[in-house]
Amino acid sequence: AAIGWSLLTPNQASTPVRQFITAATGTVLFLAVAYFLRDYKRRIQNDVLLELRDNKQRLKAKGGDSFEEDGELLKNIARNKQKLVFYDQMQATYDLAFCVSVSYSWESFLVILCGNILGTAAFPRFLSHFILTIFIAVVFSQFGLELVDLKRQRMKEAKKAKTEKKRKTRSEFVEESRDS
């Protein structure tokens, strides 16, 4: 839908101002949808993670009592992990569609704005469009790579914080057991 929207006739305005408004509106709309999807995903994932944690704790606490019960707990754990993967893939797909459609909208704006910069003859127009396309591809590729690096950095920081929290909890537990 996102890519289809970027190809619709209203997105191919003939004036730079109209194309700018279209690209800006599309960007804002897609960001709003992305915000609501991420919020929905976060809420669903929190519930799934809580259920996953409960199942793991029950498996540790009752492990080995009955094969049927253990099998059901393991099936629930696998199902919950599949849900987490599904929501991650759904968000990644939306992000990709968003990037493609928005970059196309902004490329259209730049082409309309600068398309005749080298002249109105066929070859100079082709050359200006070609240069703009390469420029936009490089800019959006670099922007995408920066976002990926930022995401990896945040994931490392979150993992580090989680590890330190576990260490702190364990050290407090050890200290309490020594005191008692």
Coordinates of C-alpha atoms in Angstrom, one line a residue:
A1 CA 0.0 0.0 0.0
A2 CA 2.8 2.4 0.9
I3 CA 4.6 1.8 -2.4
G4 CA 1.3 2.0 -4.3
W5 CA 0.5 5.3 -2.7
S6 CA 3.8 6.8 -3.8
L7 CA 3.0 5.9 -7.4
L8 CA -0.5 7.4 -7.4
T9 CA -1.2 10.3 -9.8
P10 CA -1.5 13.0 -7.0
N11 CA 2.0 12.2 -6.0
Q12 CA 3.2 13.1 -9.5
A13 CA 2.4 16.8 -9.2
S14 CA 3.7 19.1 -11.9
T15 CA 4.8 22.0 -9.6
P16 CA 7.5 21.8 -7.0
V17 CA 5.3 23.3 -4.3
R18 CA 2.6 20.8 -4.8
Q19 CA 5.0 17.9 -4.9
F20 CA 6.7 19.2 -1.7
I21 CA 3.3 19.3 0.1
T22 CA 2.5 15.8 -1.2
A23 CA 5.9 14.4 0.0
A24 CA 5.7 16.1 3.3
T25 CA 2.1 14.9 3.9
G26 CA 3.1 11.4 2.9
T27 CA 6.0 11.4 5.3
V28 CA 3.9 12.7 8.2
L29 CA 1.2 10.1 7.5
F30 CA 3.6 7.2 7.3
L31 CA 5.3 8.3 10.5
A32 CA 2.0 8.4 12.3
V33 CA 1.1 5.0 11.1
A34 CA 4.5 3.7 12.1
Y35 CA 4.1 5.2 15.6
F36 CA 0.8 3.4 16.1
L37 CA 2.1 0.1 14.7
R38 CA 5.2 0.3 17.0
D39 CA 3.0 1.0 20.0
Y40 CA 0.7 -1.9 19.1
K41 CA 3.7 -4.2 18.6
R42 CA 5.2 -3.1 21.9
R43 CA 2.0 -3.8 23.8
I44 CA 1.6 -7.2 22.2
Q45 CA 5.2 -8.0 22.7
N46 CA 5.1 -7.1 26.4
D47 CA 2.2 -9.5 26.9
V48 CA 3.9 -12.3 24.9
L49 CA 7.2 -11.7 26.9
L50 CA 5.3 -11.9 30.2
E51 CA 3.6 -15.2 29.1
L52 CA 6.9 -16.5 27.9
R53 CA 8.7 -15.7 31.2
D54 CA 5.8 -17.3 33.1
N55 CA 6.0 -20.5 31.0
K56 CA 9.8 -20.7 31.5
Q57 CA 9.4 -20.3 35.3
R58 CA 6.7 -22.9 35.4
L59 CA 8.9 -25.3 33.4
K60 CA 11.9 -24.7 35.7
A61 CA 9.7 -25.1 38.8
K62 CA 7.7 -28.2 37.7
G63 CA 10.2 -29.6 35.2
G64 CA 10.0 -33.4 34.9
D65 CA 6.7 -33.9 36.7
S66 CA 4.8 -35.0 33.6
F67 CA 5.7 -35.2 29.9
E68 CA 2.4 -33.9 28.8
E69 CA 2.6 -30.7 30.9
D70 CA 6.2 -30.1 29.9
G71 CA 5.3 -30.6 26.3
E72 CA 2.5 -28.1 26.5
L73 CA 4.7 -25.5 28.2
L74 CA 7.4 -26.1 25.5
K75 CA 4.7 -25.7 22.8
N76 CA 3.5 -22.4 24.3
I77 CA 7.1 -21.2 24.5
A78 CA 7.7 -22.0 20.9
R79 CA 4.4 -20.4 19.9
N80 CA 5.3 -17.2 21.8
K81 CA 8.7 -17.0 20.2
Q82 CA 7.0 -17.4 16.7
K83 CA 4.7 -14.5 17.6
L84 CA 7.7 -12.3 18.5
V85 CA 9.4 -13.1 15.2
F86 CA 6.2 -12.4 13.3
Y87 CA 5.7 -8.9 14.8
D88 CA 9.4 -8.1 14.2
Q89 CA 9.1 -9.1 10.6
M90 CA 5.8 -7.1 10.2
Q91 CA 7.5 -4.0 11.5
A92 CA 10.6 -4.5 9.3
T93 CA 8.3 -4.9 6.2
Y94 CA 6.5 -1.7 7.0
D95 CA 9.7 0.2 7.6
L96 CA 11.0 -1.0 4.2
A97 CA 7.8 0.0 2.4
F98 CA 7.9 3.4 4.2
C99 CA 11.5 4.0 3.1
V100 CA 10.8 3.2 -0.5
S101 CA 7.6 5.2 -0.8
V102 CA 8.9 8.3 1.0
S103 CA 12.2 8.3 -0.8
Y104 CA 10.3 8.1 -4.1
S105 CA 8.1 11.0 -3.1
W106 CA 11.1 13.2 -2.2
E107 CA 12.9 12.1 -5.3
S108 CA 9.9 13.2 -7.4
F109 CA 10.1 16.6 -5.6
L110 CA 13.8 17.0 -6.4
V111 CA 13.3 15.9 -10.0
I112 CA 10.5 18.4 -10.6
L113 CA 12.5 21.1 -8.8
C114 CA 15.8 20.5 -10.5
G115 CA 14.8 18.5 -13.6
N116 CA 15.5 21.4 -16.0
I117 CA 18.6 22.7 -14.3
L118 CA 20.8 21.6 -17.2
G119 CA 18.4 22.6 -19.9
T120 CA 15.1 21.4 -21.5
A121 CA 16.6 19.3 -24.3
A122 CA 16.3 15.5 -24.0
F123 CA 19.9 14.6 -23.1
P124 CA 20.5 17.4 -20.5
R125 CA 17.2 16.4 -18.8
F126 CA 18.2 12.8 -18.8
L127 CA 21.6 13.7 -17.4
S128 CA 20.1 15.8 -14.6
H129 CA 17.6 13.1 -13.7
F130 CA 20.4 10.5 -13.7
I131 CA 22.6 12.6 -11.4
L132 CA 19.6 13.2 -9.1
T133 CA 18.8 9.5 -9.0
I134 CA 22.3 8.6 -8.0
F135 CA 22.5 11.4 -5.4
I136 CA 19.2 10.3 -3.8
A137 CA 20.2 6.6 -3.9
V138 CA 23.4 7.5 -2.1
V139 CA 21.7 9.8 0.5
F140 CA 18.9 7.3 1.3
S141 CA 21.3 4.3 1.4
Q142 CA 23.6 6.2 3.8
F143 CA 20.7 7.3 5.9
G144 CA 19.4 3.7 6.1
L145 CA 22.9 2.4 7.1
E146 CA 23.0 5.1 9.8
L147 CA 19.7 3.9 11.2
V148 CA 20.8 0.3 11.2
D149 CA 23.9 1.2 13.0
L150 CA 21.9 3.2 15.6
K151 CA 19.6 0.3 16.1
R152 CA 22.5 -2.1 16.7
Q153 CA 24.1 0.3 19.1
R154 CA 20.8 0.6 21.1
M155 CA 20.4 -3.2 21.1
K156 CA 24.0 -3.5 22.5
E157 CA 23.3 -0.9 25.2
A158 CA 20.0 -2.6 26.2
K159 CA 21.7 -6.0 26.4
K160 CA 24.5 -4.5 28.5
A161 CA 22.0 -2.8 30.8
K162 CA 20.1 -6.0 31.2
T163 CA 23.3 -8.0 31.9
E164 CA 24.4 -5.4 34.5
K165 CA 20.9 -5.5 36.1
K166 CA 21.1 -9.3 36.4
R167 CA 24.6 -9.1 37.9
K168 CA 23.3 -6.5 40.4
T169 CA 20.4 -8.7 41.3
R170 CA 22.6 -11.7 41.7
S171 CA 25.1 -9.9 43.9
E172 CA 22.3 -8.6 46.1
F173 CA 20.9 -12.1 46.4
V174 CA 24.3 -13.4 47.3
E175 CA 24.8 -10.7 49.9
E176 CA 21.3 -11.4 51.4
S177 CA 22.1 -15.1 51.6
R178 CA 25.4 -14.4 53.4
D179 CA 23.7 -12.1 55.8
S180 CA 21.1 -14.7 56.8

